Short mmCIF file of C-alpha atoms and ligand atoms in Angstrom, two decimals:
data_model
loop_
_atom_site.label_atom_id
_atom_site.label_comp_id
_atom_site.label_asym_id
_atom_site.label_seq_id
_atom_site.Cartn_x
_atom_site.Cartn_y
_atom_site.Cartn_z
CA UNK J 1 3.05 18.02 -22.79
CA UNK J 2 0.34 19.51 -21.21
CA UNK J 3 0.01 22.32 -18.72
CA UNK J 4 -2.12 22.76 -15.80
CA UNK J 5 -4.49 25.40 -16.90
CA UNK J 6 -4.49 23.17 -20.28
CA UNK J 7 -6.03 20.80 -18.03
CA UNK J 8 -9.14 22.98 -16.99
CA UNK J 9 -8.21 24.20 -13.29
CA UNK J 10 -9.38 26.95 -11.83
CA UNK J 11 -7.11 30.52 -11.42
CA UNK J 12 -7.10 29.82 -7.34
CA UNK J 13 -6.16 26.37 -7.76
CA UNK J 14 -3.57 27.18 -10.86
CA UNK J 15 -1.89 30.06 -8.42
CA UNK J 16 -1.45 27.19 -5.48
CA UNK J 17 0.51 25.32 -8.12
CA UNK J 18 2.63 27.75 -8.89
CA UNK J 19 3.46 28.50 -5.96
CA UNK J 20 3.98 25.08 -5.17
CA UNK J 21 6.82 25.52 -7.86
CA UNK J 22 4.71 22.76 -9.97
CA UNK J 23 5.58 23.14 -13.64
CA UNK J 24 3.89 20.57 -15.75
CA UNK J 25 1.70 17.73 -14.62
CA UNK J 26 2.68 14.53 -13.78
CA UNK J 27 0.83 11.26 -15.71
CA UNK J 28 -1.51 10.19 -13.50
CA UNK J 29 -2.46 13.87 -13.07
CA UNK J 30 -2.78 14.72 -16.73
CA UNK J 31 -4.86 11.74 -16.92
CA UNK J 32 -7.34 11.72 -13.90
CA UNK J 33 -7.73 15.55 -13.45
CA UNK J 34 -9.82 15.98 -17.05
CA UNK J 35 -12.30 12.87 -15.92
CA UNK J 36 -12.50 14.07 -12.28
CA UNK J 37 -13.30 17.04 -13.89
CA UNK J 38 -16.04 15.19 -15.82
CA UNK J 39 -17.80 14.29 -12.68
CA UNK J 40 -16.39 10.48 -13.48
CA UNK J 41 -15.82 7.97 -10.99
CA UNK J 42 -12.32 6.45 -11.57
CA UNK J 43 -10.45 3.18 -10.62
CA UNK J 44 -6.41 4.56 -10.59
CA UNK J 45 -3.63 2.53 -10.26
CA UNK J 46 -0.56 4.40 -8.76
CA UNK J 47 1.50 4.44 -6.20
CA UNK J 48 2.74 6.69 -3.82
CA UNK J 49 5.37 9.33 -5.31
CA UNK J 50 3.39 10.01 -8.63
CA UNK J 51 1.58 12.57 -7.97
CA UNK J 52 -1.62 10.66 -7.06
CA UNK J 53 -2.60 13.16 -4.08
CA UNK J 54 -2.41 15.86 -6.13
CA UNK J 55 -4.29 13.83 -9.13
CA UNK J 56 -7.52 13.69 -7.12
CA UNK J 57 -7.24 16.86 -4.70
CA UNK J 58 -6.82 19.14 -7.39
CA UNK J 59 -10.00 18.19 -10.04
CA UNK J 60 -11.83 17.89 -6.17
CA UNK J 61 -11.06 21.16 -4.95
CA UNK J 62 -11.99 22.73 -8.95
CA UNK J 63 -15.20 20.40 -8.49
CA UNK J 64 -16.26 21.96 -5.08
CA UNK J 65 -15.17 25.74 -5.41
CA UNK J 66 -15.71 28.39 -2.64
CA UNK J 67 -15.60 27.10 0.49
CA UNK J 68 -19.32 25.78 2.15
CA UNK J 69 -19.83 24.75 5.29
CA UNK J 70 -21.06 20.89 4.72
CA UNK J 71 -18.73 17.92 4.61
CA UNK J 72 -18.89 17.52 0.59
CA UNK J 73 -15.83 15.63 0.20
CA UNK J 74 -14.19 12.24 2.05
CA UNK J 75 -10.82 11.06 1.67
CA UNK J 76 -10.68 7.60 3.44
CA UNK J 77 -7.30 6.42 4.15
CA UNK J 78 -5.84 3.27 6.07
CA UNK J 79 -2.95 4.90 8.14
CA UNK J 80 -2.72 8.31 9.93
CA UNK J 81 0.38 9.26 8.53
CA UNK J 82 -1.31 9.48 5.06
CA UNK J 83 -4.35 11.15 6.44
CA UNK J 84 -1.92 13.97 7.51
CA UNK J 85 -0.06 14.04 4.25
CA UNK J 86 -3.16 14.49 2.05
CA UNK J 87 -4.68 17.34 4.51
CA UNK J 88 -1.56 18.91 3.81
CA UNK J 89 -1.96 18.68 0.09
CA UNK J 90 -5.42 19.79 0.47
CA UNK J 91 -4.66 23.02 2.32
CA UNK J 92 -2.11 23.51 0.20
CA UNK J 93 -3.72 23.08 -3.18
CA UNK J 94 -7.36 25.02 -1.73
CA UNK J 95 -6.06 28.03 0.22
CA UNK J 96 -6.65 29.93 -2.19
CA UNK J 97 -10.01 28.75 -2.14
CA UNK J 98 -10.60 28.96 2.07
CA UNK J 99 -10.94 25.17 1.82
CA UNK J 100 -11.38 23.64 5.39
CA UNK J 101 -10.96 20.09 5.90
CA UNK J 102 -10.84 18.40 9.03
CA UNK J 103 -8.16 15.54 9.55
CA UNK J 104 -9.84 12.51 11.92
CA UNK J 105 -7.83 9.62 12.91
CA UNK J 106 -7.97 7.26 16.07
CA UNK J 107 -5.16 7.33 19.07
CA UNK J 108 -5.34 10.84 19.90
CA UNK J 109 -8.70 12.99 21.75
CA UNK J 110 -11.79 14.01 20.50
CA UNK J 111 -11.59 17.64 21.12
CA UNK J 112 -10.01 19.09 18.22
CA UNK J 113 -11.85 16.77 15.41
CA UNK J 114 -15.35 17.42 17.15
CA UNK J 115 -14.60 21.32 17.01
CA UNK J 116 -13.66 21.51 13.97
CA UNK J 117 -16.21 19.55 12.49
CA UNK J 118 -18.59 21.80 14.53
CA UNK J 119 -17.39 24.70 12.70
CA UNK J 120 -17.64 23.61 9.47
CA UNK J 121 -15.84 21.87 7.13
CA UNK J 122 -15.26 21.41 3.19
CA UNK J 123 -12.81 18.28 3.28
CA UNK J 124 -12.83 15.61 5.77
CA UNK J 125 -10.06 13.32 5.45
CA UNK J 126 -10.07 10.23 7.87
CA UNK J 127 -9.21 6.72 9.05
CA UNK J 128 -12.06 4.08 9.21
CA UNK J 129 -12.76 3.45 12.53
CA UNK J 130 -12.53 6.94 14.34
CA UNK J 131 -15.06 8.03 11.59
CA UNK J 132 -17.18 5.26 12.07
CA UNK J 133 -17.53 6.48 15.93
CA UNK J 134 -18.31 10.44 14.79
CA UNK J 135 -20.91 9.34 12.40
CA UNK J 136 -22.36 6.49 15.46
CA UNK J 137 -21.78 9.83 17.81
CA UNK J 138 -23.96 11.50 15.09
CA UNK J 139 -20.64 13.91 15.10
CA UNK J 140 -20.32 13.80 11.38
CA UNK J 141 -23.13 13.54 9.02
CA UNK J 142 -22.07 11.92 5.62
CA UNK J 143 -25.48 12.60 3.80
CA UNK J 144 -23.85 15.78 1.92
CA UNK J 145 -20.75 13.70 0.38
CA UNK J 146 -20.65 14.87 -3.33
CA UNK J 147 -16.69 13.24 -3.78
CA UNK J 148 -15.73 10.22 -1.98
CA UNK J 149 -11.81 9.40 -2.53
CA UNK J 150 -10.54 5.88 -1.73
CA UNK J 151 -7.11 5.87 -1.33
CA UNK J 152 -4.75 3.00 -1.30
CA UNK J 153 -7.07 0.67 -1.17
CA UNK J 154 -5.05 -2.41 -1.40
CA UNK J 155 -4.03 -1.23 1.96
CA UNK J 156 -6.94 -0.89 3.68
CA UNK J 157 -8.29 -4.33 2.10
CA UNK J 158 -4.41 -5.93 3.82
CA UNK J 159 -5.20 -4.14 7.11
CA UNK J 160 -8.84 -5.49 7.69
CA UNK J 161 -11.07 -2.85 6.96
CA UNK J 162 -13.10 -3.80 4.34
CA UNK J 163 -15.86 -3.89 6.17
CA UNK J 164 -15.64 -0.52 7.62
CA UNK J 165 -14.94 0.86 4.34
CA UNK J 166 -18.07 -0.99 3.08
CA UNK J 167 -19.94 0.93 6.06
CA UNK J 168 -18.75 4.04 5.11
CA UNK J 169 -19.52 4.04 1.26
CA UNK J 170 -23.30 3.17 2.02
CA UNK J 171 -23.65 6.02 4.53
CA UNK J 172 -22.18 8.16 1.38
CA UNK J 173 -25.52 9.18 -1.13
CA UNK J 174 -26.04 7.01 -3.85
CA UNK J 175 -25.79 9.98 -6.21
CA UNK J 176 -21.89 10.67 -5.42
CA UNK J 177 -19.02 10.81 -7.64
CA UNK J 178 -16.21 8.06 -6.25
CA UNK J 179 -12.37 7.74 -6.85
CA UNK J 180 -10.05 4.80 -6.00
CA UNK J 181 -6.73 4.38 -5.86
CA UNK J 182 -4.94 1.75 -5.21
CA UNK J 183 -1.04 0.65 -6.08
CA UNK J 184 -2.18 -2.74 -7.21
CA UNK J 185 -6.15 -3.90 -8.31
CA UNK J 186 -6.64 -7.45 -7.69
CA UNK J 187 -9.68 -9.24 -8.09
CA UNK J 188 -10.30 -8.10 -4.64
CA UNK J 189 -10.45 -4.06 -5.21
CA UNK J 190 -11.93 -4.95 -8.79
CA UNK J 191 -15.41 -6.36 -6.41
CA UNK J 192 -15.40 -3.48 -4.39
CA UNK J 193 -15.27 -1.57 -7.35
CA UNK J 194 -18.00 -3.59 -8.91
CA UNK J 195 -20.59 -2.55 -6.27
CA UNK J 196 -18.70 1.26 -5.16
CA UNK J 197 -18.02 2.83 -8.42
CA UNK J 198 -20.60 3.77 -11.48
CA UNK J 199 -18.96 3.26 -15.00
CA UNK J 200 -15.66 4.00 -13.95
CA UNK J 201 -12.78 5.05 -15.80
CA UNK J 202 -9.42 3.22 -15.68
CA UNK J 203 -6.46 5.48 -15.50
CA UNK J 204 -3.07 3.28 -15.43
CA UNK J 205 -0.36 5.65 -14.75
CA UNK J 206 1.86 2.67 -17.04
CA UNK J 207 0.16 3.74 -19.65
CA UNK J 208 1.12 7.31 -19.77
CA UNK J 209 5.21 6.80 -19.94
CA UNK J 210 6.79 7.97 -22.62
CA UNK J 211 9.96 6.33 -22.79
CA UNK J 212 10.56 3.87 -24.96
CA UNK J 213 9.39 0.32 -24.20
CA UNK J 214 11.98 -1.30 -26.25
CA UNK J 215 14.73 0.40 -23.60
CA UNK J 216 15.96 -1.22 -20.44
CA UNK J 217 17.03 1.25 -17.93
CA UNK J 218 18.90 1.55 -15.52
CA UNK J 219 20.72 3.40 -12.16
CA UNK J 220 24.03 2.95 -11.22
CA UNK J 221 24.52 4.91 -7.62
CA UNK J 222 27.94 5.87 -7.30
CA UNK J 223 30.09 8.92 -5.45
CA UNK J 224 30.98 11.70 -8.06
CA UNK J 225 34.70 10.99 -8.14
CA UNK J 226 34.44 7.40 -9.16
CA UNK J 227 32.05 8.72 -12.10
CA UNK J 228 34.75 8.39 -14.38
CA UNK J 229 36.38 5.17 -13.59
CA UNK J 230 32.71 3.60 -13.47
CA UNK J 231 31.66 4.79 -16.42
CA UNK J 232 34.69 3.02 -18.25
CA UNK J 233 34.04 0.06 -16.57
CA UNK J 234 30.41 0.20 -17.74
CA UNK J 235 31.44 0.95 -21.16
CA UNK J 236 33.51 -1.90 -21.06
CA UNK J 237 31.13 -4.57 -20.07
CA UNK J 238 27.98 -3.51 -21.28
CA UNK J 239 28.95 -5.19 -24.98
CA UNK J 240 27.76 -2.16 -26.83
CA UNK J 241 27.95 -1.62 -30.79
CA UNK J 242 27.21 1.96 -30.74
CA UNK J 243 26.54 4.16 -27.55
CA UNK J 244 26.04 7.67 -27.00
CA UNK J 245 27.41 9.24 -23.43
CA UNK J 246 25.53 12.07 -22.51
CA UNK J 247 26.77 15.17 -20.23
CA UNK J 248 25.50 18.04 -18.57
CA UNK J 249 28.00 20.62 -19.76
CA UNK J 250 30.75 21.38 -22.83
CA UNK J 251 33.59 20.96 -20.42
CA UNK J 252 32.26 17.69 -19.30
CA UNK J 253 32.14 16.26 -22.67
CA UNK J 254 35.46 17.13 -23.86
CA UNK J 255 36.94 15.53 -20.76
CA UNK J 256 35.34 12.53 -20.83
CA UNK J 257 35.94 11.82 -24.87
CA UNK J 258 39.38 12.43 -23.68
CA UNK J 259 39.23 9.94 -21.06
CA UNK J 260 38.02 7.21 -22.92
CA UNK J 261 40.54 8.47 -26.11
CA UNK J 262 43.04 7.97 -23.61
CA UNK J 263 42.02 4.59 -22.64
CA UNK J 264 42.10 3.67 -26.64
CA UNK J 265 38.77 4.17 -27.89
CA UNK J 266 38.13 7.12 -30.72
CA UNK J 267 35.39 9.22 -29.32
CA UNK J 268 32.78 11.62 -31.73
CA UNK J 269 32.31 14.53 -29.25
CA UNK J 270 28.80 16.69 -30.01
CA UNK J 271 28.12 20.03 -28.34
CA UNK J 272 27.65 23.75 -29.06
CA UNK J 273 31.66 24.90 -28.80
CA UNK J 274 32.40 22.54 -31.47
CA UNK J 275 32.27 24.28 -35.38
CA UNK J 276 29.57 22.93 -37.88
CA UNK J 277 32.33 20.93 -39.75
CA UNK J 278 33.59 19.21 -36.59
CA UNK J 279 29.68 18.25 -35.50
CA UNK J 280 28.94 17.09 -38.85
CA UNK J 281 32.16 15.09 -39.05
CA UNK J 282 31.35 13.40 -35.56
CA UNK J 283 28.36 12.32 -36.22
CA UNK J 284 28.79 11.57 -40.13
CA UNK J 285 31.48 9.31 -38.32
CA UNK J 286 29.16 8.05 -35.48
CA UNK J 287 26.54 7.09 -38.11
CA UNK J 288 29.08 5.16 -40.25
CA UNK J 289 30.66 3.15 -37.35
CA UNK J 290 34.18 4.91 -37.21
CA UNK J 291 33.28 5.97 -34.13
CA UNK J 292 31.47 3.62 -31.92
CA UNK J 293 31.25 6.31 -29.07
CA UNK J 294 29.88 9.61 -28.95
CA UNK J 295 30.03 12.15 -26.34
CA UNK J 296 27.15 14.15 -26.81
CA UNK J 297 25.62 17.47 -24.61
CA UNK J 298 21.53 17.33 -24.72
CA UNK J 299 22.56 19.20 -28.29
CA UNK J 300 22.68 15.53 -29.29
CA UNK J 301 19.23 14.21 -27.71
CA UNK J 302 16.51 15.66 -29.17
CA UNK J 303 15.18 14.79 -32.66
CA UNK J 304 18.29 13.26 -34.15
CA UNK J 305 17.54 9.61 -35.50
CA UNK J 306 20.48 7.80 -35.55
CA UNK J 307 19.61 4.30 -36.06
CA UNK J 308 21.11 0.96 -34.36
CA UNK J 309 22.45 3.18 -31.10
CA UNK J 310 23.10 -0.09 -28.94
CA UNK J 311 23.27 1.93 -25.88
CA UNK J 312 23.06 5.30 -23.93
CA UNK J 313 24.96 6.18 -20.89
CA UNK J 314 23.73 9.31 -18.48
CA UNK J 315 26.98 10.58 -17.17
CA UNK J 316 24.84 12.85 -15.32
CA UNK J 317 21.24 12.72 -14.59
CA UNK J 318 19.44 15.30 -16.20
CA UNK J 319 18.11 18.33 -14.96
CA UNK J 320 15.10 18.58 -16.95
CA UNK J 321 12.83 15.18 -16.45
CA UNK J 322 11.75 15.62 -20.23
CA UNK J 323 15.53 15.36 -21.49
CA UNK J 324 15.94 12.06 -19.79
CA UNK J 325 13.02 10.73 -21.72
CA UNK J 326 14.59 12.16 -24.99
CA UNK J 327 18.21 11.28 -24.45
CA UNK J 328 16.72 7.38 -23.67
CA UNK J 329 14.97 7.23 -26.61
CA UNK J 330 17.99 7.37 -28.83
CA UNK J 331 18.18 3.75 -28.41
CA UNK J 332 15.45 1.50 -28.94
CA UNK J 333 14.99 3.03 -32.09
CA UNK J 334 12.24 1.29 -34.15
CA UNK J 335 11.29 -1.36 -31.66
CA UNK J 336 15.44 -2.19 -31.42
CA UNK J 337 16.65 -3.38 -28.51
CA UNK J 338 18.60 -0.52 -26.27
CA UNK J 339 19.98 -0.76 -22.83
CA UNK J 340 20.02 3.26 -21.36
CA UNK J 341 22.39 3.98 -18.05
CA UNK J 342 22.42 6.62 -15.71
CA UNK J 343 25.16 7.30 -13.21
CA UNK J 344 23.75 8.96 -10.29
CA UNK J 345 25.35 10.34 -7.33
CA UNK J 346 23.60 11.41 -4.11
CA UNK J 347 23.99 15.39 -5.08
CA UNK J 348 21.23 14.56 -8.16
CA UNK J 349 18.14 13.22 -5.94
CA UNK J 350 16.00 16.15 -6.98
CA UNK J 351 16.69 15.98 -10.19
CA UNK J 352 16.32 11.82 -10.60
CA UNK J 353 12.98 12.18 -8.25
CA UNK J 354 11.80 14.88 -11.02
CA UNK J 355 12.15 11.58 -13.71
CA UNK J 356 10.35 9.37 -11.67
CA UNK J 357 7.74 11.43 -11.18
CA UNK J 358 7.28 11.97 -14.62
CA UNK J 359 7.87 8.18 -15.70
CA UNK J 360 5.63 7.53 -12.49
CA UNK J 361 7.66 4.85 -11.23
CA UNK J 362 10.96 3.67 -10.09
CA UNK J 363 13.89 3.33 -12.06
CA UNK J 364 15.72 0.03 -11.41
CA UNK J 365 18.61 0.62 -9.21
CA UNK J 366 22.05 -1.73 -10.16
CA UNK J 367 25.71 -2.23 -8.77
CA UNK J 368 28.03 -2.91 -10.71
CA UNK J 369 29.57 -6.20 -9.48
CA UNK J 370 32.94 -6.29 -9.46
CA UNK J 371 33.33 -2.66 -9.51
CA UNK J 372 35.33 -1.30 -6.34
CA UNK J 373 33.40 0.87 -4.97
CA UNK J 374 34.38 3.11 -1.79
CA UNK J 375 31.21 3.10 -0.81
CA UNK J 376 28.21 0.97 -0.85
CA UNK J 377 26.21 2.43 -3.55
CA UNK J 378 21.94 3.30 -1.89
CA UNK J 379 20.48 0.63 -4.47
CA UNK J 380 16.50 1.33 -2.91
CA UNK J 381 14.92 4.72 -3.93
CA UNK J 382 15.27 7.07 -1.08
CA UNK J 383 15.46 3.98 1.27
CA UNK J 384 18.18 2.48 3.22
CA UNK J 385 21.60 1.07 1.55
CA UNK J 386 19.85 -3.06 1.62
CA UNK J 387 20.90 -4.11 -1.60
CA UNK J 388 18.02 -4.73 -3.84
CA UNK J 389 17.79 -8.11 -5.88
CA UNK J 390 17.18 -7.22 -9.80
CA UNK J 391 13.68 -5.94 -10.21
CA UNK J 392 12.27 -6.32 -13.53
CA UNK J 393 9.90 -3.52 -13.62
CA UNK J 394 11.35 -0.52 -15.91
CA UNK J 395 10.62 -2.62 -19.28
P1 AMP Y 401 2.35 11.78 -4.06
O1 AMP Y 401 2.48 10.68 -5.08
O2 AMP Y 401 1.00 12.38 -4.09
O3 AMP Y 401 2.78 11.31 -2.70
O4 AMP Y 401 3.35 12.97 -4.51
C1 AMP Y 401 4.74 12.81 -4.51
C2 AMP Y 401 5.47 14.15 -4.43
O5 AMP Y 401 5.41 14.84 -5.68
C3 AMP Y 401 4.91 15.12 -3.41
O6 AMP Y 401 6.01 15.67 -2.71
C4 AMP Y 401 4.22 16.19 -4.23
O7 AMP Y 401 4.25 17.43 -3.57
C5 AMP Y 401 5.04 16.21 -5.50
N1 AMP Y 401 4.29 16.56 -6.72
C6 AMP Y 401 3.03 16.20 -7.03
N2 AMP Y 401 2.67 16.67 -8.23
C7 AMP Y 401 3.74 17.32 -8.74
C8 AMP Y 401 3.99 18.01 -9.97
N3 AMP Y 401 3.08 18.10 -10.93
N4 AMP Y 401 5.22 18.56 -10.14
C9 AMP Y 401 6.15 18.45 -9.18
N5 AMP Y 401 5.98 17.83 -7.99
C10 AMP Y 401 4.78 17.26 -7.76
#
């Protein structure tokens, strides 16, 4: 996996990362920053919670350096909210840098957005129409646009301003470097970028993921003490040949192979306590079918290439984003079919938001039916308890 400084930022912008506590790009960033980087104009398909903000503010802060005093770069976005969340990612990634931006959006007085553009600014991030009336005010001049970022387009397109946006990219020079973004690009954004965008490149955050395609996965919400009895349940019913249950820790491990011993099913437990004889015996065993479940620590996920694994269960959700990818792709092993489960309780949102990011989407959220649960399990990410019909979209 790449790094950041891998990816050619600057030191000012690489300290605002760390700082940030950022370890290791996310796909749409390892993708976009190297062409942004190139001075290419880029069509991106992402939504939000990939990284995308970071994606383009990063290459445009490397791009623009020490602050000026100019406008040089224009994020255009369709709701205020967003304009505030991507000046904060701007401030964030260039302080280091002395980066000013202004943030102009409509509802609220002219005062502060006229001052600050008086006193200079690097960044101006903004809503359609309240730029429209600086620049008709003669406020804001856009002739000195090097970067103009279009962000969630398919939004703006929904919410009628297309032909403000239109506006807005003609006042830009002809000579500019453009990005879009947009969660979806229908035939729609794929006009605007005919006529906005010079030889763009296409970066499809799909196209980054790493885990298997062959493997259907899945989340299963639940509250931590009905782990166990859900995790039987799922064993029983997901018609498995071969599965591997994976757990953070040794002690973990040991008490779930006895749980499921208990419940009549020989278990091959894998982890670092256990002697070289007993490992190799488990999974000499696991290979030859004597044991059609293994209990494994992440010991068990990395490089080992055990062939028609059916299934693999997440008792816990990883800590490190990279592990889930590995522990996954012990199914689906040469284009097989694999079905990969994660049992999540509400104490693991950092660590399952870490995997999305990475994956840079969703994972399908399921309930078990027929399962008694003691409480409804969340089924939409970091939304409300609705329950969610099947979504088809982790394939
Ligand atoms: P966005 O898709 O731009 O809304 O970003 C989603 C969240 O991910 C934000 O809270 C960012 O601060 C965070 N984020 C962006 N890039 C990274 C990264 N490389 N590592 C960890 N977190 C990140």
């Amino acid at each position: 996996m790449s790094t950041f400084s891998d990816l050619g930022l600057p030191e000012p912008v690489l300290r605002a990362l760390t700082e940030s506590g950022y370890v290791n790009p996310t796909p749409i960033q390892a993708a976009a920053i190297p062409a942004v980087l190139a001075k290419r104009d880029i069509i991106g398909s992402a939504q939000t919670g990939t990284g995308k903000t970071a994606a383009f503010a990063l290459p445009t802060l490397a791009r623009l350096g020490p602050a000026g005093g100019k406008p040089r770069c224009l994020v255009l976005v369709p709701t205020r909210e967003l304009a505030i969340q991507v000046d904060e990612n701007f401030r964030k990634y260039g302080k280091h840098l002395g980066t000013r931006t202004a943030l102009l959006y409509g509802g609220v007085g002219y005062g502060a957005q006229v001052k600050a553009l008086e006193e200079g600014v690097d960044v101006v991030i903004a809503t359609p129409g309240r730029l429209l009336d600086l620049h008709e005010q003669k406020i804001l001049d856009l002739r000195s646009i090097q970067v103009l970022i279009l962000d969630e387009v398919d939004r703006m397109l929904d919410m009628g301003f297309i032909e403000d946006v239109s506006r807005i990219v003609n006042y830009c020079p002809k000579d500019r470097q453009t990005l879009l973004f947009s969660a979806t690009v229908s035939d729609a954004i794929g006009r605007i970028a005919g006529w906005a965008l010079r030889d763009p490149v296409t970066v499809d955050v799909r196209t980054g993921t790493t885990a298997a395609d062959t493997v259907e996965h899945a989340i299963y919400p639940v509250d931590v003490f009905q782990k166990y009895d859900l995790l039987l349940d799922l064993l029983k019913r997901s018609g498995y040949k071969s599965v591997i249950v994976f757990t953070r820790t040794k002690r973990d491990a040991d008490r779930i192979a006895e749980w499921i011993e208990g419940h009549g099913t020989p278990v091959a437990t894998m982890h670092a306590d256990r002697s070289q004889t007993e490992r190799a015996e488990a999974l000499a065993g696991f290979k030859s079918g004597k044991y059609a479940v293994m209990v494994a620590t992440d010991i068990a996920s990395r490089g080992l290439d055990i062939r028609g694994v059916t299934h693999v269960i997440n008792y816990n959700v990883p800590e490190h984003a990279e592990d889930y990818v590995h522990r996954i792709g012990r199914t689906g092993r040469a284009s097989a079919e694999g079905e990969a489960f994660t049992l999540f309780s509400p104490d693991e949102m950092h660590h399952l938001q870490q995997i999305e990011l990475l994956l840079g989407r969703p994972i399908e959220r399921r309930k078990l039916e027929g399962f008694r649960y003691y409480s409804e399990p969340q089924l939409t990410p970091g939304g409300s308890k609705a329950a969610a019909g099947p979504r088809k979209r982790n394939r």
